[in-house]
GROMACS .gro file of C-alpha atoms in nm:
model
  355
    1MET     CA    1   0.004  -0.006   0.005
    2ASP     CA    2   0.130   0.339  -0.082
    3ASN     CA    3   0.101   0.530   0.243
    4HIS     CA    4   0.264   0.832   0.088
    5LYS     CA    5  -0.032   0.836  -0.189
    6TYR     CA    6  -0.295   0.862   0.102
    7ILE     CA    7  -0.106   1.065   0.368
    8SER     CA    8  -0.378   1.330   0.395
    9GLN     CA    9  -0.632   1.100   0.513
   10VAL     CA   10  -0.381   0.850   0.687
   11ASN     CA   11  -0.344   1.155   0.912
   12MET     CA   12  -0.714   1.144   1.007
   13ILE     CA   13  -0.781   0.784   0.976
   14GLY     CA   14  -0.456   0.621   1.079
   15TYR     CA   15  -0.296   0.343   0.884
   16HIS     CA   16  -0.545   0.080   1.026
   17GLY     CA   17  -0.812   0.286   0.876
   18GLN     CA   18  -0.621   0.291   0.539
   19HIS     CA   19  -0.567  -0.072   0.560
   20ALA     CA   20  -0.953  -0.148   0.626
   21LEU     CA   21  -1.011   0.064   0.303
   22LYS     CA   22  -0.778  -0.118   0.116
   23ASN     CA   23  -0.928  -0.464   0.208
   24ALA     CA   24  -1.282  -0.361   0.207
   25LYS     CA   25  -1.516  -0.538  -0.056
   26VAL     CA   26  -1.753  -0.289  -0.168
   27LEU     CA   27  -2.057  -0.341  -0.422
   28CYS     CA   28  -2.205  -0.049  -0.595
   29ILE     CA   29  -2.556  -0.100  -0.736
   30GLY     CA   30  -2.623   0.152  -1.010
   31ALA     CA   31  -2.345   0.351  -1.232
   32GLY     CA   32  -2.549   0.656  -1.300
   33SER     CA   33  -2.552   0.988  -1.126
   34PHE     CA   34  -2.487   0.866  -0.800
   35GLY     CA   35  -2.306   0.530  -0.841
   36SER     CA   36  -2.044   0.675  -1.081
   37LEU     CA   37  -1.929   0.936  -0.833
   38VAL     CA   38  -1.961   0.727  -0.503
   39ILE     CA   39  -1.750   0.449  -0.649
   40SER     CA   40  -1.511   0.723  -0.788
   41PHE     CA   41  -1.463   0.865  -0.416
   42LEU     CA   42  -1.426   0.527  -0.278
   43ALA     CA   43  -1.153   0.427  -0.546
   44ALA     CA   44  -0.971   0.737  -0.486
   45ALA     CA   45  -0.985   0.703  -0.104
   46GLY     CA   46  -0.802   0.348  -0.140
   47VAL     CA   47  -1.093   0.099  -0.166
   48GLU     CA   48  -0.954  -0.151  -0.400
   49ASN     CA   49  -1.201  -0.431  -0.425
   50LEU     CA   50  -1.500  -0.272  -0.595
   51GLY     CA   51  -1.793  -0.438  -0.769
   52ILE     CA   52  -2.020  -0.228  -1.003
   53ILE     CA   53  -2.348  -0.336  -1.135
   54ASP     CA   54  -2.566  -0.181  -1.403
   55GLY     CA   55  -2.712  -0.303  -1.727
   56GLU     CA   56  -2.773   0.056  -1.881
   57ILE     CA   57  -2.569   0.181  -2.209
   58ILE     CA   58  -2.451   0.522  -2.227
   59ASN     CA   59  -2.631   0.779  -2.435
   60ALA     CA   60  -2.609   1.150  -2.490
   61GLY     CA   61  -2.859   1.242  -2.231
   62ASN     CA   62  -2.642   1.096  -1.963
   63LEU     CA   63  -2.359   1.336  -2.013
   64ASN     CA   64  -2.482   1.637  -1.857
   65ASN     CA   65  -2.574   1.459  -1.512
   66GLN     CA   66  -2.298   1.173  -1.517
   67ILE     CA   67  -1.988   1.362  -1.588
   68ILE     CA   68  -1.760   1.067  -1.558
   69TYR     CA   69  -1.856   0.970  -1.907
   70THR     CA   70  -1.765   1.136  -2.218
   71GLU     CA   71  -1.897   1.128  -2.579
   72ASN     CA   72  -1.650   0.877  -2.654
   73ASP     CA   73  -1.829   0.648  -2.430
   74ILE     CA   74  -2.167   0.666  -2.590
   75GLY     CA   75  -2.298   0.318  -2.692
   76LYS     CA   76  -2.082   0.145  -2.433
   77TYR     CA   77  -2.184  -0.019  -2.104
   78LYS     CA   78  -2.161   0.234  -1.820
   79VAL     CA   79  -1.991  -0.033  -1.621
   80ASP     CA   80  -1.710  -0.106  -1.877
   81ALA     CA   81  -1.663   0.260  -1.917
   82LEU     CA   82  -1.652   0.319  -1.555
   83LYS     CA   83  -1.409   0.042  -1.479
   84LYS     CA   84  -1.159   0.200  -1.734
   85HIS     CA   85  -1.197   0.524  -1.543
   86LEU     CA   86  -1.151   0.379  -1.207
   87ILE     CA   87  -0.819   0.172  -1.311
   88LYS     CA   88  -0.691   0.523  -1.405
   89LEU     CA   89  -0.786   0.688  -1.098
   90ASN     CA   90  -0.628   0.388  -0.891
   91SER     CA   91  -0.442   0.131  -1.058
   92ALA     CA   92  -0.418  -0.100  -0.765
   93SER     CA   93  -0.814  -0.127  -0.816
   94LYS     CA   94  -0.959  -0.456  -0.851
   95ILE     CA   95  -1.287  -0.375  -1.034
   96THR     CA   96  -1.547  -0.635  -1.131
   97ALA     CA   97  -1.803  -0.507  -1.372
   98TYR     CA   98  -2.137  -0.665  -1.393
   99PRO     CA   99  -2.315  -0.537  -1.719
  100TYR     CA  100  -2.671  -0.617  -1.628
  101ASN     CA  101  -2.909  -0.505  -1.361
  102ILE     CA  102  -2.973  -0.660  -1.025
  103ASP     CA  103  -3.271  -0.879  -0.988
  104VAL     CA  104  -3.434  -1.149  -0.775
  105HIS     CA  105  -3.203  -1.420  -0.964
  106ASN     CA  106  -2.871  -1.270  -0.899
  107ALA     CA  107  -2.913  -1.030  -0.605
  108LYS     CA  108  -2.831  -1.264  -0.307
  109HIS     CA  109  -2.541  -1.427  -0.484
  110LEU     CA  110  -2.378  -1.072  -0.556
  111ILE     CA  111  -2.464  -0.920  -0.211
  112HIS     CA  112  -2.313  -1.218  -0.011
  113ARG     CA  113  -1.964  -1.173  -0.209
  114TYR     CA  114  -1.925  -0.828  -0.049
  115ASP     CA  115  -1.879  -0.658   0.285
  116PHE     CA  116  -2.057  -0.329   0.217
  117ILE     CA  117  -2.345  -0.234  -0.013
  118VAL     CA  118  -2.406   0.080  -0.175
  119ASP     CA  119  -2.747   0.144  -0.342
  120CYS     CA  120  -2.739   0.388  -0.605
  121ASN     CA  121  -3.003   0.238  -0.846
  122ASP     CA  122  -3.324   0.438  -0.945
  123ASN     CA  123  -3.557   0.146  -0.940
  124PHE     CA  124  -3.788   0.116  -0.622
  125ILE     CA  125  -3.858  -0.244  -0.671
  126ALA     CA  126  -3.483  -0.320  -0.672
  127THR     CA  127  -3.421  -0.083  -0.356
  128TYR     CA  128  -3.653  -0.300  -0.148
  129LEU     CA  129  -3.495  -0.628  -0.294
  130ILE     CA  130  -3.146  -0.506  -0.199
  131SER     CA  131  -3.240  -0.387   0.154
  132ASP     CA  132  -3.423  -0.716   0.232
  133ILE     CA  133  -3.116  -0.933   0.121
  134CYS     CA  134  -2.867  -0.705   0.298
  135ASN     CA  135  -3.085  -0.748   0.592
  136SER     CA  136  -3.089  -1.126   0.582
  137GLU     CA  137  -2.739  -1.150   0.482
  138GLY     CA  138  -2.601  -0.905   0.767
  139LYS     CA  139  -2.480  -0.658   0.529
  140ASN     CA  140  -2.450  -0.280   0.591
  141LEU     CA  141  -2.629  -0.092   0.340
  142VAL     CA  142  -2.619   0.287   0.243
  143SER     CA  143  -2.868   0.424   0.020
  144ALA     CA  144  -2.954   0.762  -0.134
  145SER     CA  145  -3.216   0.948  -0.324
  146VAL     CA  146  -3.252   1.298  -0.468
  147HIS     CA  147  -3.548   1.525  -0.567
  148GLY     CA  148  -3.490   1.856  -0.711
  149PHE     CA  149  -3.232   2.032  -0.496
  150SER     CA  150  -3.278   1.801  -0.185
  151GLY     CA  151  -3.218   1.439  -0.116
  152GLU     CA  152  -3.140   1.189   0.152
  153VAL     CA  153  -2.859   0.944   0.245
  154MET     CA  154  -2.980   0.657   0.469
  155THR     CA  155  -2.735   0.416   0.643
  156PHE     CA  156  -2.929   0.075   0.758
  157ILE     CA  157  -2.711  -0.143   1.000
  158ALA     CA  158  -2.822  -0.489   0.981
  159PRO     CA  159  -3.013  -0.646   1.128
  160GLN     CA  160  -3.131  -0.336   1.314
  161THR     CA  161  -3.323  -0.171   1.049
  162CYS     CA  162  -3.399  -0.189   0.683
  163TYR     CA  163  -3.569   0.023   0.409
  164ARG     CA  164  -3.911  -0.097   0.495
  165CYS     CA  165  -3.863   0.052   0.837
  166LEU     CA  166  -3.894   0.405   0.672
  167PHE     CA  167  -4.118   0.299   0.369
  168PRO     CA  168  -4.311  -0.021   0.458
  169LYS     CA  169  -4.484  -0.080   0.131
  170VAL     CA  170  -4.350  -0.092  -0.223
  171LYS     CA  171  -4.425   0.229  -0.408
  172ASN     CA  172  -4.675   0.197  -0.694
  173ILE     CA  173  -4.412   0.352  -0.942
  174LEU     CA  174  -4.123   0.150  -1.056
  175ASN     CA  175  -3.866   0.444  -1.141
  176ARG     CA  176  -3.767   0.677  -0.884
  177ARG     CA  177  -3.564   0.909  -1.123
  178ARG     CA  178  -3.673   1.275  -1.087
  179ASP     CA  179  -3.577   1.608  -1.189
  180MET     CA  180  -3.279   1.717  -1.037
  181LEU     CA  181  -2.957   1.955  -1.062
  182TYR     CA  182  -2.649   1.760  -1.102
  183SER     CA  183  -2.454   1.974  -0.861
  184SER     CA  184  -2.722   1.880  -0.574
  185ALA     CA  185  -2.693   1.486  -0.673
  186ALA     CA  186  -2.306   1.529  -0.636
  187ILE     CA  187  -2.344   1.657  -0.265
  188ILE     CA  188  -2.566   1.355  -0.207
  189ALA     CA  189  -2.301   1.125  -0.376
  190SER     CA  190  -2.027   1.246  -0.167
  191THR     CA  191  -2.209   1.225   0.141
  192GLN     CA  192  -2.313   0.874   0.065
  193ALA     CA  193  -1.929   0.781  -0.012
  194ASN     CA  194  -1.860   0.959   0.316
  195GLU     CA  195  -2.100   0.734   0.492
  196VAL     CA  196  -1.925   0.417   0.340
  197ILE     CA  197  -1.588   0.527   0.428
  198LYS     CA  198  -1.721   0.585   0.795
  199LEU     CA  199  -1.853   0.238   0.799
  200ILE     CA  200  -1.528   0.074   0.674
  201THR     CA  201  -1.298   0.234   0.908
  202ASN     CA  202  -1.527   0.232   1.195
  203LEU     CA  203  -1.466   0.597   1.237
  204LYS     CA  204  -1.750   0.642   1.483
  205PRO     CA  205  -2.002   0.426   1.649
  206ILE     CA  206  -2.275   0.387   1.385
  207GLN     CA  207  -2.645   0.326   1.425
  208SER     CA  208  -2.907   0.344   1.148
  209HIS     CA  209  -2.977   0.707   1.056
  210MET     CA  210  -3.089   0.933   0.772
  211ILE     CA  211  -2.901   1.259   0.646
  212ASN     CA  212  -3.166   1.517   0.513
  213ILE     CA  213  -2.967   1.762   0.281
  214ASP     CA  214  -3.129   2.092   0.122
  215SER     CA  215  -2.885   2.255  -0.110
  216VAL     CA  216  -3.080   2.561  -0.142
  217LEU     CA  217  -3.125   2.636   0.233
  218ASN     CA  218  -2.765   2.503   0.287
  219LYS     CA  219  -2.907   2.283   0.553
  220MET     CA  220  -2.807   1.934   0.656
  221SER     CA  221  -2.959   1.746   0.939
  222SER     CA  222  -2.912   1.384   1.067
  223TYR     CA  223  -3.182   1.169   1.246
  224ASN     CA  224  -3.173   0.801   1.386
  225ILE     CA  225  -3.389   0.557   1.241
  226ALA     CA  226  -3.569   0.347   1.503
  227PRO     CA  227  -3.655  -0.012   1.402
  228ASP     CA  228  -4.003  -0.102   1.302
  229THR     CA  229  -4.120  -0.388   1.508
  230ALA     CA  230  -4.385  -0.453   1.268
  231CYS     CA  231  -4.176  -0.487   0.982
  232ILE     CA  232  -4.143  -0.808   0.785
  233ASN     CA  233  -3.770  -0.831   0.826
  234HIS     CA  234  -3.841  -0.914   1.207
  235HIS     CA  235  -3.653  -0.629   1.357
  236HIS     CA  236  -3.862  -0.692   1.694
  237GLU     CA  237  -3.592  -0.962   1.754
  238HIS     CA  238  -3.318  -0.688   1.787
  239ALA     CA  239  -3.505  -0.409   1.898
  240ALA     CA  240  -3.443  -0.482   2.266
  241ASN     CA  241  -3.088  -0.516   2.242
  242ILE     CA  242  -3.061  -0.166   2.047
  243ASN     CA  243  -3.272   0.001   2.299
  244SER     CA  244  -3.071  -0.150   2.595
  245ASN     CA  245  -2.754   0.027   2.458
  246LYS     CA  246  -2.901   0.362   2.352
  247SER     CA  247  -3.253   0.469   2.386
  248ILE     CA  248  -3.406   0.537   2.069
  249LEU     CA  249  -3.766   0.714   2.080
  250SER     CA  250  -3.968   0.642   1.795
  251SER     CA  251  -4.327   0.814   1.703
  252THR     CA  252  -4.645   0.610   1.709
  253TYR     CA  253  -4.880   0.520   1.431
  254ILE     CA  254  -5.239   0.579   1.477
  255LYS     CA  255  -5.541   0.548   1.257
  256TYR     CA  256  -5.672   0.880   1.108
  257SER     CA  257  -6.017   0.775   1.244
  258ASP     CA  258  -5.881   0.754   1.589
  259ILE     CA  259  -5.740   1.127   1.609
  260PRO     CA  260  -6.054   1.251   1.750
  261HIS     CA  261  -6.034   1.011   2.053
  262LEU     CA  262  -5.673   1.129   2.110
  263VAL     CA  263  -5.757   1.472   2.091
  264ASN     CA  264  -6.047   1.443   2.325
  265LYS     CA  265  -5.820   1.285   2.606
  266THR     CA  266  -5.512   1.481   2.602
  267ASN     CA  267  -5.408   1.829   2.614
  268ASN     CA  268  -5.168   2.056   2.436
  269VAL     CA  269  -5.230   1.894   2.093
  270ILE     CA  270  -5.031   2.014   1.790
  271VAL     CA  271  -5.156   1.875   1.442
  272ILE     CA  272  -4.898   1.920   1.158
  273ASN     CA  273  -5.088   1.910   0.827
  274MET     CA  274  -4.863   1.786   0.549
  275LEU     CA  275  -5.153   1.701   0.303
  276LYS     CA  276  -5.145   1.791  -0.040
  277CYS     CA  277  -5.308   2.131  -0.128
  278GLU     CA  278  -5.649   1.982  -0.227
  279ASP     CA  279  -5.685   1.801   0.083
  280LYS     CA  280  -5.546   2.048   0.338
  281GLU     CA  281  -5.876   2.201   0.427
  282LYS     CA  282  -6.055   1.877   0.495
  283LEU     CA  283  -5.839   1.813   0.787
  284SER     CA  284  -5.984   2.126   0.977
  285SER     CA  285  -6.335   2.041   0.898
  286HIS     CA  286  -6.308   1.651   0.990
  287PHE     CA  287  -6.220   1.666   1.346
  288TYR     CA  288  -6.056   1.996   1.502
  289PRO     CA  289  -6.341   2.257   1.595
  290GLN     CA  290  -6.150   2.245   1.927
  291SER     CA  291  -5.989   2.569   1.996
  292SER     CA  292  -5.730   2.434   2.208
  293VAL     CA  293  -5.588   2.243   1.905
  294LYS     CA  294  -5.327   2.417   1.714
  295ILE     CA  295  -5.280   2.329   1.358
  296ILE     CA  296  -4.955   2.387   1.174
  297THR     CA  297  -4.981   2.366   0.773
  298TYR     CA  298  -4.688   2.278   0.559
  299ASP     CA  299  -4.648   2.188   0.209
  300ASN     CA  300  -4.598   1.805   0.184
  301ASN     CA  301  -4.211   1.837   0.187
  302ILE     CA  302  -4.040   1.704   0.482
  303GLN     CA  303  -3.947   2.009   0.679
  304PRO     CA  304  -3.657   2.030   0.932
  305ILE     CA  305  -3.745   2.055   1.292
  306ALA     CA  306  -3.532   2.370   1.338
  307ASN     CA  307  -3.758   2.555   1.048
  308ILE     CA  308  -4.086   2.459   1.230
  309GLN     CA  309  -3.975   2.589   1.559
  310LYS     CA  310  -3.823   2.915   1.430
  311ASN     CA  311  -4.154   2.977   1.213
  312HIS     CA  312  -4.393   2.886   1.490
  313GLN     CA  313  -4.213   2.881   1.827
  314LEU     CA  314  -4.508   2.702   1.968
  315ILE     CA  315  -4.397   2.327   1.970
  316LYS     CA  316  -4.291   2.232   2.331
  317GLN     CA  317  -4.116   1.904   2.448
  318ASP     CA  318  -4.422   1.815   2.645
  319ASP     CA  319  -4.684   1.873   2.372
  320ASN     CA  320  -4.874   1.602   2.194
  321ILE     CA  321  -4.792   1.614   1.833
  322ILE     CA  322  -4.996   1.448   1.557
  323ILE     CA  323  -4.853   1.453   1.192
  324VAL     CA  324  -5.051   1.396   0.916
  325CYS     CA  325  -4.970   1.330   0.565
  326ASN     CA  326  -5.147   1.156   0.260
  327PHE     CA  327  -5.008   0.823   0.277
  328GLY     CA  328  -4.816   0.802   0.613
  329THR     CA  329  -4.437   0.799   0.480
  330LYS     CA  330  -4.352   1.172   0.519
  331SER     CA  331  -4.524   1.184   0.869
  332LYS     CA  332  -4.329   0.890   0.990
  333ILE     CA  333  -4.001   1.047   0.871
  334LEU     CA  334  -4.100   1.388   1.035
  335GLY     CA  335  -4.206   1.191   1.334
  336GLN     CA  336  -3.872   1.010   1.386
  337MET     CA  337  -3.694   1.366   1.340
  338PHE     CA  338  -3.924   1.499   1.648
  339CYS     CA  339  -3.819   1.191   1.848
  340ASN     CA  340  -3.455   1.241   1.773
  341ASN     CA  341  -3.470   1.574   1.906
  342GLY     CA  342  -3.623   1.460   2.242
  343TYR     CA  343  -4.019   1.487   2.175
  344LYS     CA  344  -4.170   1.188   2.353
  345ASN     CA  345  -4.536   1.223   2.262
  346VAL     CA  346  -4.536   1.185   1.868
  347PHE     CA  347  -4.787   1.021   1.650
  348TYR     CA  348  -4.818   0.994   1.283
  349THR     CA  349  -5.086   0.888   1.045
  350LYS     CA  350  -5.221   0.882   0.687
  351TYR     CA  351  -5.514   1.056   0.558
  352ALA     CA  352  -5.547   0.802   0.246
  353GLU     CA  353  -5.696   0.547   0.454
  354PHE     CA  354  -5.979   0.768   0.547
  355GLY     CA  355  -6.026   0.958   0.234
   0.00000   0.00000   0.00000
């Protein structure tokens, strides 16, 4: 190992950390906007055993948001062009290119061969498959997504948590590619690579968490991910051990139709309305004539807690917080954000089951 080449980071992670990077086996799933950058960062950091899987062929439309590739690469498999780039970046790299997509037939075999998994693919079905297999194989997973100027990086420590703990049901759409600015995607990709490096070098005690990044507001927030004991991946078997080491508060799911009962029996109720525009007014008309109930209305984007506190200055630690969104996903994530900031009485629900 050429320690002089890596001297700037060896001074921070030590020779043992650099040795861990050299010997780690990392599989990157997807060679697009995220994957091509993440795996480049890892190769440059000294990760020599890398696998990259993607069945797509480079076209002209890729070049503005996947700058690793050039016009000369059009018509080639992404993994083949990326492999050549990585070897130029680090001649010691041992790259295995898989020119096909991950699926139910090859996923378990591929994931089993590697120590750490990086999910950079743009297909929801594949993301659930990857997460499920990582959980069963005991492989730590770093996943990411981007939408517009914002995005999330999620680190799932197996078998504590998985993707289903945040998003229990497979989304109806197969493709999660959205409009984005490539510079924002690059911020997400560098954060994703950084999370992988921290896992490999054991830089800090890691538990499952999500990093939320807003490149317009220049805000980055990190939130623990609590295990969902109702998850089909049986996290209830490990939740007791997790909580005995460090208390992780989690929000409680309630049915939308049960909100009036909760409102009637408790004081200091705060309702956060994250419904879509066409449904926002229905929330007040259904259940909340009580003057004691404070309703905070937001658009249906996830809002950092700091913004809510700054804008409203009315959410106290002992308040009963009910978060409502259309399908229960964003309300659950925001609920976990509150819990990670010390709020104990947090409930989330979905309007879709009522409307």
